[in-house]
Amino acid sequence: MTLPLERPVAAEPGSPLSFGQEQLWFLDQLAPGETTYNLLLAWRLRGALDVGILRRCLALVVERHEVLRVTVRAVNGTPYQVVAPAGEVELTIVDLGGLTAEEQQAAVDAAIADQTNQPFDLETGPLYRYRLYRLADDDYVFCQGFHHLVTDGWSSAVMNAEITAAYQALLTGEDPVFDDLEMDYPEFADWQRQRLQGEELEEELTFWQEKLADLPVLELPTDRPRPAVPDHSGATVIRHFPPELLDRARATAQEHGVSLFMVLAAAFTTVLSRYSGQEDIPVGVPMLGRVEPELEDVVGLFINMVVLRSDLSGDPSFSEFLERTADANLELYEHQEVPFHQVVDRVQPVRE
């Protein structure tokens, strides 16, 4: 894949959604008001903070990345994105300075839960929210909320780096300087649509159809049966492992010439195989989706789900299985762009 040498014409109202955006819009149409795809980042800021400068930094980042000013409209069932002009960015400030430490923590926890469960309106926007909770003159909690339609995990790192750079510059009286973007996200969406169609799209779908033929269902020996209707109930378990375990995993990766992810994926799949007794293990893997260096500084929804299908037949040693896992991962990198829902439509796997 090669990005166009010339920058595309700036996106106008009526620009298409990317494939990933379109899927999230479709899910929002099915279940309006759902907050499954809300993203919230909360940061503890300690030290003196110039709130005016922070507000200017947020405005600069929102101005720089068109996708943060996007809303979605539809004509005859076909969605398109509209980019609002740049302007002031609202930063809601809540003063909790008069509360005790315990009361402050409870108030922040409640506020974070409220923000996480507050839906976004894709048609009216904005699809971001910024809130600042003041605990003391030198202690704040800064919350950034987004709908997944306009960002992903990598984009969060991009935005935070730009906010930091802009704040440091403005604090010293200088104007922030950013590198020019090769293209903005609405332009990428249009370019993606033009490229992933026809023969090229068919070749990619054929690859996945063959790769995922006769896809098994992973059956784990759980102590409770699956519910007839998914209810999304669950919990998070956090466990801390000793640092030397990470050192050993990195050493294994270096010894075999693979990435740390490949080592962890092979170990995880091995555990699944031991519990299920199966040798053909499919695992969903989110891919970065930024297939060219020019896209690394672009904010938007690039992430795409693919299936890592692991083969443990023949009772391989871990070294042998790690080699198989590395080969399978390299295939994922080569075929990571096809929208996951299109792969599902083509493969038609057994689904519950």
mmCIF file of C-alpha atoms in Angstrom:
data_model
loop_
_atom_site.group_PDB
_atom_site.id
_atom_site.type_symbol
_atom_site.label_atom_id
_atom_site.label_comp_id
_atom_site.label_asym_id
_atom_site.label_seq_id
_atom_site.Cartn_x
_atom_site.Cartn_y
_atom_site.Cartn_z
ATOM 1 C CA MET A 1 0.000 0.000 0.000
ATOM 2 C CA THR A 2 1.272 3.455 -0.886
ATOM 3 C CA LEU A 3 -0.320 6.663 0.247
ATOM 4 C CA PRO A 4 -1.085 9.210 -2.485
ATOM 5 C CA LEU A 5 1.761 11.611 -3.082
ATOM 6 C CA GLU A 6 -0.609 14.561 -3.231
ATOM 7 C CA ARG A 7 -2.804 15.481 -0.294
ATOM 8 C CA PRO A 8 -6.472 14.707 -1.102
ATOM 9 C CA VAL A 9 -9.010 17.486 -1.359
ATOM 10 C CA ALA A 10 -10.206 18.506 2.103
ATOM 11 C CA ALA A 11 -13.235 16.594 3.304
ATOM 12 C CA GLU A 12 -16.601 18.246 2.643
ATOM 13 C CA PRO A 13 -20.005 17.473 4.172
ATOM 14 C CA GLY A 14 -21.055 14.230 2.556
ATOM 15 C CA SER A 15 -17.715 12.481 3.009
ATOM 16 C CA PRO A 16 -18.187 8.744 3.661
ATOM 17 C CA LEU A 17 -17.491 7.069 6.956
ATOM 18 C CA SER A 18 -14.593 4.685 7.197
ATOM 19 C CA PHE A 19 -15.547 1.014 7.368
ATOM 20 C CA GLY A 20 -14.944 0.965 11.115
ATOM 21 C CA GLN A 21 -16.977 4.123 11.676
ATOM 22 C CA GLU A 22 -19.829 2.762 9.599
ATOM 23 C CA GLN A 23 -20.024 -0.371 11.743
ATOM 24 C CA LEU A 24 -20.214 1.666 14.965
ATOM 25 C CA TRP A 25 -22.854 3.936 13.423
ATOM 26 C CA PHE A 26 -24.877 0.870 12.431
ATOM 27 C CA LEU A 27 -24.669 -0.530 15.973
ATOM 28 C CA ASP A 28 -25.762 2.853 17.336
ATOM 29 C CA GLN A 29 -28.795 2.736 15.045
ATOM 30 C CA LEU A 30 -29.667 -0.730 16.355
ATOM 31 C CA ALA A 31 -29.373 0.310 20.006
ATOM 32 C CA PRO A 32 -29.563 4.104 20.418
ATOM 33 C CA GLY A 33 -28.173 5.377 23.687
ATOM 34 C CA GLU A 34 -25.908 2.394 24.320
ATOM 35 C CA THR A 35 -22.572 3.360 25.863
ATOM 36 C CA THR A 36 -20.613 0.238 24.927
ATOM 37 C CA TYR A 37 -18.290 2.278 22.709
ATOM 38 C CA ASN A 38 -17.681 5.153 25.100
ATOM 39 C CA LEU A 39 -14.017 5.696 25.927
ATOM 40 C CA LEU A 40 -12.952 7.531 29.078
ATOM 41 C CA LEU A 41 -9.431 8.434 30.147
ATOM 42 C CA ALA A 42 -8.821 9.850 33.623
ATOM 43 C CA TRP A 43 -5.526 11.436 34.655
ATOM 44 C CA ARG A 44 -4.311 12.647 38.046
ATOM 45 C CA LEU A 45 -2.455 15.925 37.596
ATOM 46 C CA ARG A 46 -0.280 16.998 40.502
ATOM 47 C CA GLY A 47 1.359 20.399 40.637
ATOM 48 C CA ALA A 48 0.455 23.911 39.517
ATOM 49 C CA LEU A 49 -1.959 23.920 36.574
ATOM 50 C CA ASP A 50 -2.859 26.840 34.302
ATOM 51 C CA VAL A 51 -6.454 25.996 33.387
ATOM 52 C CA GLY A 52 -6.581 28.691 30.703
ATOM 53 C CA ILE A 53 -3.596 27.186 28.919
ATOM 54 C CA LEU A 54 -5.063 23.686 29.196
ATOM 55 C CA ARG A 55 -8.272 24.931 27.577
ATOM 56 C CA ARG A 56 -6.254 26.488 24.721
ATOM 57 C CA CYS A 57 -4.361 23.218 24.252
ATOM 58 C CA LEU A 58 -7.585 21.276 23.899
ATOM 59 C CA ALA A 59 -8.853 23.758 21.322
ATOM 60 C CA LEU A 60 -5.613 23.408 19.344
ATOM 61 C CA VAL A 61 -5.828 19.601 19.282
ATOM 62 C CA VAL A 62 -9.507 19.602 18.291
ATOM 63 C CA GLU A 63 -8.731 22.134 15.560
ATOM 64 C CA ARG A 64 -5.797 20.055 14.305
ATOM 65 C CA HIS A 65 -7.738 16.783 14.006
ATOM 66 C CA GLU A 66 -10.919 17.097 11.951
ATOM 67 C CA VAL A 67 -12.304 13.774 13.168
ATOM 68 C CA LEU A 68 -12.829 15.279 16.640
ATOM 69 C CA ARG A 69 -15.268 17.748 15.034
ATOM 70 C CA VAL A 70 -17.187 15.093 13.130
ATOM 71 C CA THR A 71 -20.878 14.310 13.446
ATOM 72 C CA VAL A 72 -22.805 11.723 11.439
ATOM 73 C CA ARG A 73 -25.887 12.321 9.310
ATOM 74 C CA ALA A 74 -27.704 9.927 6.997
ATOM 75 C CA VAL A 75 -29.574 10.279 3.711
ATOM 76 C CA ASN A 76 -31.759 7.372 2.614
ATOM 77 C CA GLY A 77 -29.994 5.138 5.123
ATOM 78 C CA THR A 78 -26.492 6.036 3.922
ATOM 79 C CA PRO A 79 -24.354 7.716 6.607
ATOM 80 C CA TYR A 80 -21.876 10.485 5.942
ATOM 81 C CA GLN A 81 -19.751 12.670 8.147
ATOM 82 C CA VAL A 82 -19.909 16.417 8.604
ATOM 83 C CA VAL A 83 -16.894 18.315 9.927
ATOM 84 C CA ALA A 84 -17.807 21.302 12.102
ATOM 85 C CA PRO A 85 -15.611 24.418 11.970
ATOM 86 C CA ALA A 86 -12.978 24.812 14.662
ATOM 87 C CA GLY A 87 -13.864 26.933 17.659
ATOM 88 C CA GLU A 88 -13.831 27.064 21.418
ATOM 89 C CA VAL A 89 -13.721 23.746 23.262
ATOM 90 C CA GLU A 90 -15.757 23.346 26.423
ATOM 91 C CA LEU A 91 -13.827 22.318 29.520
ATOM 92 C CA THR A 92 -16.188 21.716 32.442
ATOM 93 C CA ILE A 93 -14.545 22.478 35.782
ATOM 94 C CA VAL A 94 -15.874 20.995 39.023
ATOM 95 C CA ASP A 95 -14.444 22.275 42.324
ATOM 96 C CA LEU A 96 -14.223 19.567 44.985
ATOM 97 C CA GLY A 97 -11.819 21.495 47.209
ATOM 98 C CA GLY A 98 -14.247 21.754 50.113
ATOM 99 C CA LEU A 99 -14.606 17.996 50.551
ATOM 100 C CA THR A 100 -12.562 15.577 52.630
ATOM 101 C CA ALA A 101 -10.168 13.223 50.842
ATOM 102 C CA GLU A 102 -12.655 10.359 51.175
ATOM 103 C CA GLU A 103 -15.505 12.518 49.862
ATOM 104 C CA GLN A 104 -13.369 13.701 46.961
ATOM 105 C CA GLN A 105 -12.525 10.142 45.947
ATOM 106 C CA ALA A 106 -16.179 9.128 46.123
ATOM 107 C CA ALA A 107 -17.219 12.174 44.072
ATOM 108 C CA VAL A 108 -14.591 11.499 41.398
ATOM 109 C CA ASP A 109 -15.516 7.810 41.206
ATOM 110 C CA ALA A 110 -19.190 8.708 40.803
ATOM 111 C CA ALA A 111 -18.394 11.341 38.180
ATOM 112 C CA ILE A 112 -16.278 8.912 36.163
ATOM 113 C CA ALA A 113 -19.050 6.317 36.264
ATOM 114 C CA ASP A 114 -21.570 8.960 35.196
ATOM 115 C CA GLN A 115 -19.408 10.099 32.283
ATOM 116 C CA THR A 116 -18.789 6.534 31.170
ATOM 117 C CA ASN A 117 -22.526 5.828 31.088
ATOM 118 C CA GLN A 118 -23.567 9.102 29.454
ATOM 119 C CA PRO A 119 -24.359 8.441 25.770
ATOM 120 C CA PHE A 120 -23.097 10.495 22.869
ATOM 121 C CA ASP A 121 -25.443 11.736 20.138
ATOM 122 C CA LEU A 122 -23.666 10.920 16.881
ATOM 123 C CA GLU A 123 -25.825 13.352 14.931
ATOM 124 C CA THR A 124 -25.508 16.445 17.107
ATOM 125 C CA GLY A 125 -22.099 15.898 18.733
ATOM 126 C CA PRO A 126 -19.598 16.812 19.876
ATOM 127 C CA LEU A 127 -18.161 13.332 20.242
ATOM 128 C CA TYR A 128 -15.689 14.391 22.922
ATOM 129 C CA ARG A 129 -16.066 15.654 26.499
ATOM 130 C CA TYR A 130 -13.438 17.278 28.714
ATOM 131 C CA ARG A 131 -13.877 17.703 32.468
ATOM 132 C CA LEU A 132 -11.505 18.866 35.167
ATOM 133 C CA TYR A 133 -12.022 18.108 38.849
ATOM 134 C CA ARG A 134 -10.135 20.396 41.226
ATOM 135 C CA LEU A 135 -9.128 18.708 44.463
ATOM 136 C CA ALA A 136 -6.640 21.374 45.553
ATOM 137 C CA ASP A 137 -4.561 24.147 43.998
ATOM 138 C CA ASP A 138 -1.953 21.568 43.041
ATOM 139 C CA ASP A 139 -4.119 18.464 42.582
ATOM 140 C CA TYR A 140 -6.595 17.760 39.765
ATOM 141 C CA VAL A 141 -8.292 14.890 37.946
ATOM 142 C CA PHE A 142 -8.574 15.463 34.189
ATOM 143 C CA CYS A 143 -11.109 13.338 32.272
ATOM 144 C CA GLN A 144 -11.240 12.922 28.508
ATOM 145 C CA GLY A 145 -14.328 11.215 27.112
ATOM 146 C CA PHE A 146 -14.832 10.151 23.490
ATOM 147 C CA HIS A 147 -17.047 8.015 21.345
ATOM 148 C CA HIS A 148 -14.981 5.240 19.777
ATOM 149 C CA LEU A 149 -16.175 6.425 16.348
ATOM 150 C CA VAL A 150 -13.584 9.234 16.452
ATOM 151 C CA THR A 151 -10.602 7.672 18.214
ATOM 152 C CA ASP A 152 -8.750 4.556 19.365
ATOM 153 C CA GLY A 153 -6.023 3.692 21.843
ATOM 154 C CA TRP A 154 -3.132 4.821 19.647
ATOM 155 C CA SER A 155 -4.941 8.107 18.952
ATOM 156 C CA SER A 156 -5.195 8.760 22.689
ATOM 157 C CA ALA A 157 -1.412 8.657 22.943
ATOM 158 C CA VAL A 158 -1.123 11.021 19.957
ATOM 159 C CA MET A 159 -3.523 13.531 21.504
ATOM 160 C CA ASN A 160 -1.894 13.400 24.941
ATOM 161 C CA ALA A 161 1.545 13.981 23.443
ATOM 162 C CA GLU A 162 0.232 16.996 21.528
ATOM 163 C CA ILE A 163 -1.561 18.417 24.581
ATOM 164 C CA THR A 164 1.664 18.062 26.569
ATOM 165 C CA ALA A 165 3.809 19.701 23.871
ATOM 166 C CA ALA A 166 1.323 22.542 23.397
ATOM 167 C CA TYR A 167 1.072 23.159 27.155
ATOM 168 C CA GLN A 168 4.842 23.288 27.577
ATOM 169 C CA ALA A 169 5.172 25.725 24.672
ATOM 170 C CA LEU A 170 2.365 28.046 25.766
ATOM 171 C CA LEU A 171 3.605 28.023 29.358
ATOM 172 C CA THR A 172 6.893 29.516 28.158
ATOM 173 C CA GLY A 173 5.195 32.041 25.885
ATOM 174 C CA GLU A 174 5.905 30.210 22.638
ATOM 175 C CA ASP A 175 3.536 29.077 19.904
ATOM 176 C CA PRO A 176 3.128 25.293 19.651
ATOM 177 C CA VAL A 177 4.575 23.801 16.474
ATOM 178 C CA PHE A 178 3.236 20.519 15.063
ATOM 179 C CA ASP A 179 4.337 18.540 12.023
ATOM 180 C CA ASP A 180 1.968 18.723 9.078
ATOM 181 C CA LEU A 181 -0.347 15.729 8.696
ATOM 182 C CA GLU A 182 -0.180 13.776 5.444
ATOM 183 C CA MET A 183 -3.963 13.483 5.571
ATOM 184 C CA ASP A 184 -6.722 13.901 8.097
ATOM 185 C CA TYR A 185 -9.059 11.109 9.095
ATOM 186 C CA PRO A 186 -12.060 12.049 6.900
ATOM 187 C CA GLU A 187 -9.667 12.086 3.953
ATOM 188 C CA PHE A 188 -8.361 8.686 5.000
ATOM 189 C CA ALA A 189 -11.922 7.332 5.142
ATOM 190 C CA ASP A 190 -12.572 8.483 1.597
ATOM 191 C CA TRP A 191 -9.237 7.066 0.407
ATOM 192 C CA GLN A 192 -9.918 3.752 2.165
ATOM 193 C CA ARG A 193 -13.284 3.473 0.438
ATOM 194 C CA GLN A 194 -11.773 4.143 -2.957
ATOM 195 C CA ARG A 195 -9.007 1.580 -2.475
ATOM 196 C CA LEU A 196 -10.733 -1.331 -0.702
ATOM 197 C CA GLN A 197 -13.225 -2.273 -3.361
ATOM 198 C CA GLY A 198 -13.498 -4.405 -6.457
ATOM 199 C CA GLU A 199 -10.741 -6.904 -7.161
ATOM 200 C CA GLU A 200 -8.504 -5.907 -4.255
ATOM 201 C CA LEU A 201 -11.309 -6.299 -1.707
ATOM 202 C CA GLU A 202 -12.349 -9.615 -3.245
ATOM 203 C CA GLU A 203 -8.793 -10.959 -2.966
ATOM 204 C CA GLU A 204 -8.658 -10.037 0.717
ATOM 205 C CA LEU A 205 -12.057 -11.557 1.464
ATOM 206 C CA THR A 206 -11.074 -14.725 -0.371
ATOM 207 C CA PHE A 207 -7.959 -14.996 1.795
ATOM 208 C CA TRP A 208 -10.034 -14.803 4.978
ATOM 209 C CA GLN A 209 -12.666 -17.155 3.642
ATOM 210 C CA GLU A 210 -10.003 -19.795 3.078
ATOM 211 C CA LYS A 211 -8.134 -18.992 6.293
ATOM 212 C CA LEU A 212 -11.231 -19.319 8.461
ATOM 213 C CA ALA A 213 -12.936 -22.223 6.703
ATOM 214 C CA ASP A 214 -14.518 -24.685 9.175
ATOM 215 C CA LEU A 215 -13.767 -22.356 12.049
ATOM 216 C CA PRO A 216 -14.290 -24.176 15.372
ATOM 217 C CA VAL A 217 -16.098 -22.805 18.401
ATOM 218 C CA LEU A 218 -13.857 -22.659 21.460
ATOM 219 C CA GLU A 219 -15.503 -24.616 24.253
ATOM 220 C CA LEU A 220 -14.059 -23.889 27.678
ATOM 221 C CA PRO A 221 -15.108 -25.945 30.716
ATOM 222 C CA THR A 222 -16.820 -23.078 32.524
ATOM 223 C CA ASP A 223 -18.664 -23.583 35.792
ATOM 224 C CA ARG A 224 -21.750 -21.743 34.507
ATOM 225 C CA PRO A 225 -23.534 -22.215 31.167
ATOM 226 C CA ARG A 226 -23.634 -19.363 28.701
ATOM 227 C CA PRO A 227 -26.896 -17.387 28.949
ATOM 228 C CA ALA A 228 -29.379 -17.675 26.109
ATOM 229 C CA VAL A 229 -29.052 -13.925 25.527
ATOM 230 C CA PRO A 230 -25.750 -12.112 26.174
ATOM 231 C CA ASP A 231 -26.076 -9.646 29.048
ATOM 232 C CA HIS A 232 -22.491 -8.304 29.039
ATOM 233 C CA SER A 233 -22.165 -8.927 32.779
ATOM 234 C CA GLY A 234 -18.645 -9.529 33.952
ATOM 235 C CA ALA A 235 -15.797 -8.194 35.988
ATOM 236 C CA THR A 236 -12.153 -7.257 35.751
ATOM 237 C CA VAL A 237 -9.479 -9.240 37.558
ATOM 238 C CA ILE A 238 -6.080 -7.647 38.055
ATOM 239 C CA ARG A 239 -3.131 -9.790 39.010
ATOM 240 C CA HIS A 240 0.452 -8.611 39.410
ATOM 241 C CA PHE A 241 3.220 -10.877 38.118
ATOM 242 C CA PRO A 242 6.848 -10.641 39.177
ATOM 243 C CA PRO A 243 9.091 -8.468 36.979
ATOM 244 C CA GLU A 244 11.409 -11.396 36.274
ATOM 245 C CA LEU A 245 8.584 -13.138 34.391
ATOM 246 C CA LEU A 246 8.491 -10.258 31.914
ATOM 247 C CA ASP A 247 12.261 -10.405 31.648
ATOM 248 C CA ARG A 248 12.052 -14.109 30.764
ATOM 249 C CA ALA A 249 9.331 -13.484 28.191
ATOM 250 C CA ARG A 250 11.421 -10.768 26.533
ATOM 251 C CA ALA A 251 14.457 -13.015 26.548
ATOM 252 C CA THR A 252 12.426 -15.760 24.880
ATOM 253 C CA ALA A 253 11.266 -13.312 22.227
ATOM 254 C CA GLN A 254 14.818 -12.185 21.537
ATOM 255 C CA GLU A 255 16.123 -15.761 21.441
ATOM 256 C CA HIS A 256 13.565 -16.781 18.809
ATOM 257 C CA GLY A 257 13.582 -13.540 16.836
ATOM 258 C CA VAL A 258 9.917 -12.761 17.479
ATOM 259 C CA SER A 259 7.956 -10.001 19.197
ATOM 260 C CA LEU A 260 6.859 -10.039 22.821
ATOM 261 C CA PHE A 261 3.252 -10.152 21.633
ATOM 262 C CA MET A 262 3.950 -13.362 19.726
ATOM 263 C CA VAL A 263 5.355 -14.976 22.875
ATOM 264 C CA LEU A 264 2.340 -13.917 24.934
ATOM 265 C CA ALA A 265 -0.103 -14.990 22.209
ATOM 266 C CA ALA A 266 1.529 -18.426 21.998
ATOM 267 C CA ALA A 267 1.426 -18.808 25.795
ATOM 268 C CA PHE A 268 -2.210 -17.678 25.981
ATOM 269 C CA THR A 269 -3.256 -20.036 23.187
ATOM 270 C CA THR A 270 -1.417 -22.906 24.854
ATOM 271 C CA VAL A 271 -3.437 -22.333 28.031
ATOM 272 C CA LEU A 272 -6.693 -22.256 26.032
ATOM 273 C CA SER A 273 -5.730 -25.519 24.356
ATOM 274 C CA ARG A 274 -4.967 -27.208 27.677
ATOM 275 C CA TYR A 275 -8.318 -26.155 29.164
ATOM 276 C CA SER A 276 -10.427 -26.945 26.087
ATOM 277 C CA GLY A 277 -8.585 -29.990 24.751
ATOM 278 C CA GLN A 278 -8.761 -28.436 21.272
ATOM 279 C CA GLU A 279 -5.868 -28.065 18.827
ATOM 280 C CA ASP A 280 -7.441 -25.460 16.522
ATOM 281 C CA ILE A 281 -7.765 -22.268 18.554
ATOM 282 C CA PRO A 282 -9.190 -19.030 17.076
ATOM 283 C CA VAL A 283 -8.528 -15.827 19.030
ATOM 284 C CA GLY A 284 -9.668 -12.313 18.200
ATOM 285 C CA VAL A 285 -6.776 -9.855 17.923
ATOM 286 C CA PRO A 286 -7.165 -6.072 17.527
ATOM 287 C CA MET A 287 -4.761 -4.724 14.909
ATOM 288 C CA LEU A 288 -3.393 -1.193 14.834
ATOM 289 C CA GLY A 289 -4.635 -0.583 11.283
ATOM 290 C CA ARG A 290 -2.033 2.086 10.538
ATOM 291 C CA VAL A 291 -0.369 0.296 7.685
ATOM 292 C CA GLU A 292 1.826 3.227 6.658
ATOM 293 C CA PRO A 293 4.088 5.492 8.771
ATOM 294 C CA GLU A 294 2.200 8.534 7.437
ATOM 295 C CA LEU A 295 -0.861 7.452 9.423
ATOM 296 C CA GLU A 296 0.851 7.215 12.799
ATOM 297 C CA ASP A 297 0.090 10.837 13.797
ATOM 298 C CA VAL A 298 -3.515 10.802 12.569
ATOM 299 C CA VAL A 299 -6.269 10.701 15.183
ATOM 300 C CA GLY A 300 -9.213 8.455 14.345
ATOM 301 C CA LEU A 301 -10.626 4.933 14.432
ATOM 302 C CA PHE A 302 -8.092 2.700 12.688
ATOM 303 C CA ILE A 303 -8.193 -0.396 14.884
ATOM 304 C CA ASN A 304 -9.664 -3.512 13.279
ATOM 305 C CA MET A 305 -10.340 -6.979 14.633
ATOM 306 C CA VAL A 306 -8.799 -10.026 12.967
ATOM 307 C CA VAL A 307 -8.669 -13.716 13.873
ATOM 308 C CA LEU A 308 -5.437 -15.413 14.899
ATOM 309 C CA ARG A 309 -5.997 -19.104 14.169
ATOM 310 C CA SER A 310 -3.447 -21.246 15.937
ATOM 311 C CA ASP A 311 -2.560 -24.832 15.107
ATOM 312 C CA LEU A 312 -1.378 -27.033 18.006
ATOM 313 C CA SER A 313 -1.713 -30.336 16.190
ATOM 314 C CA GLY A 314 1.094 -32.875 16.450
ATOM 315 C CA ASP A 315 1.979 -32.002 20.050
ATOM 316 C CA PRO A 316 4.607 -29.356 19.137
ATOM 317 C CA SER A 317 7.194 -28.102 21.575
ATOM 318 C CA PHE A 318 6.671 -24.489 22.698
ATOM 319 C CA SER A 319 9.516 -23.382 20.412
ATOM 320 C CA GLU A 320 7.843 -25.063 17.440
ATOM 321 C CA PHE A 321 4.477 -23.592 18.319
ATOM 322 C CA LEU A 322 6.034 -20.150 18.766
ATOM 323 C CA GLU A 323 7.359 -20.369 15.222
ATOM 324 C CA ARG A 324 3.884 -21.275 13.962
ATOM 325 C CA THR A 325 2.432 -18.352 15.912
ATOM 326 C CA ALA A 326 4.979 -15.940 14.422
ATOM 327 C CA ASP A 327 4.122 -17.058 10.880
ATOM 328 C CA ALA A 328 0.403 -16.673 11.582
ATOM 329 C CA ASN A 329 0.969 -13.172 13.000
ATOM 330 C CA LEU A 330 2.876 -12.061 9.929
ATOM 331 C CA GLU A 331 -0.128 -13.096 7.840
ATOM 332 C CA LEU A 332 -2.332 -10.921 10.025
ATOM 333 C CA TYR A 333 -0.149 -7.891 9.335
ATOM 334 C CA GLU A 334 -0.491 -8.483 5.595
ATOM 335 C CA HIS A 335 -4.279 -8.850 5.700
ATOM 336 C CA GLN A 336 -5.382 -6.613 8.573
ATOM 337 C CA GLU A 337 -7.358 -3.971 6.696
ATOM 338 C CA VAL A 338 -10.516 -5.815 5.633
ATOM 339 C CA PRO A 339 -13.369 -4.707 7.923
ATOM 340 C CA PHE A 340 -14.168 -7.455 10.402
ATOM 341 C CA HIS A 341 -17.910 -7.381 9.721
ATOM 342 C CA GLN A 342 -17.259 -7.992 6.022
ATOM 343 C CA VAL A 343 -15.097 -10.999 6.902
ATOM 344 C CA VAL A 344 -17.903 -12.337 9.112
ATOM 345 C CA ASP A 345 -20.423 -11.861 6.293
ATOM 346 C CA ARG A 346 -18.194 -13.793 3.909
ATOM 347 C CA VAL A 347 -17.167 -16.623 6.252
ATOM 348 C CA GLN A 348 -20.605 -17.105 7.860
ATOM 349 C CA PRO A 349 -19.245 -18.857 10.974
ATOM 350 C CA VAL A 350 -21.325 -20.610 13.600
ATOM 351 C CA ARG A 351 -22.482 -17.829 15.924
ATOM 352 C CA GLU A 352 -24.307 -17.694 19.232
#
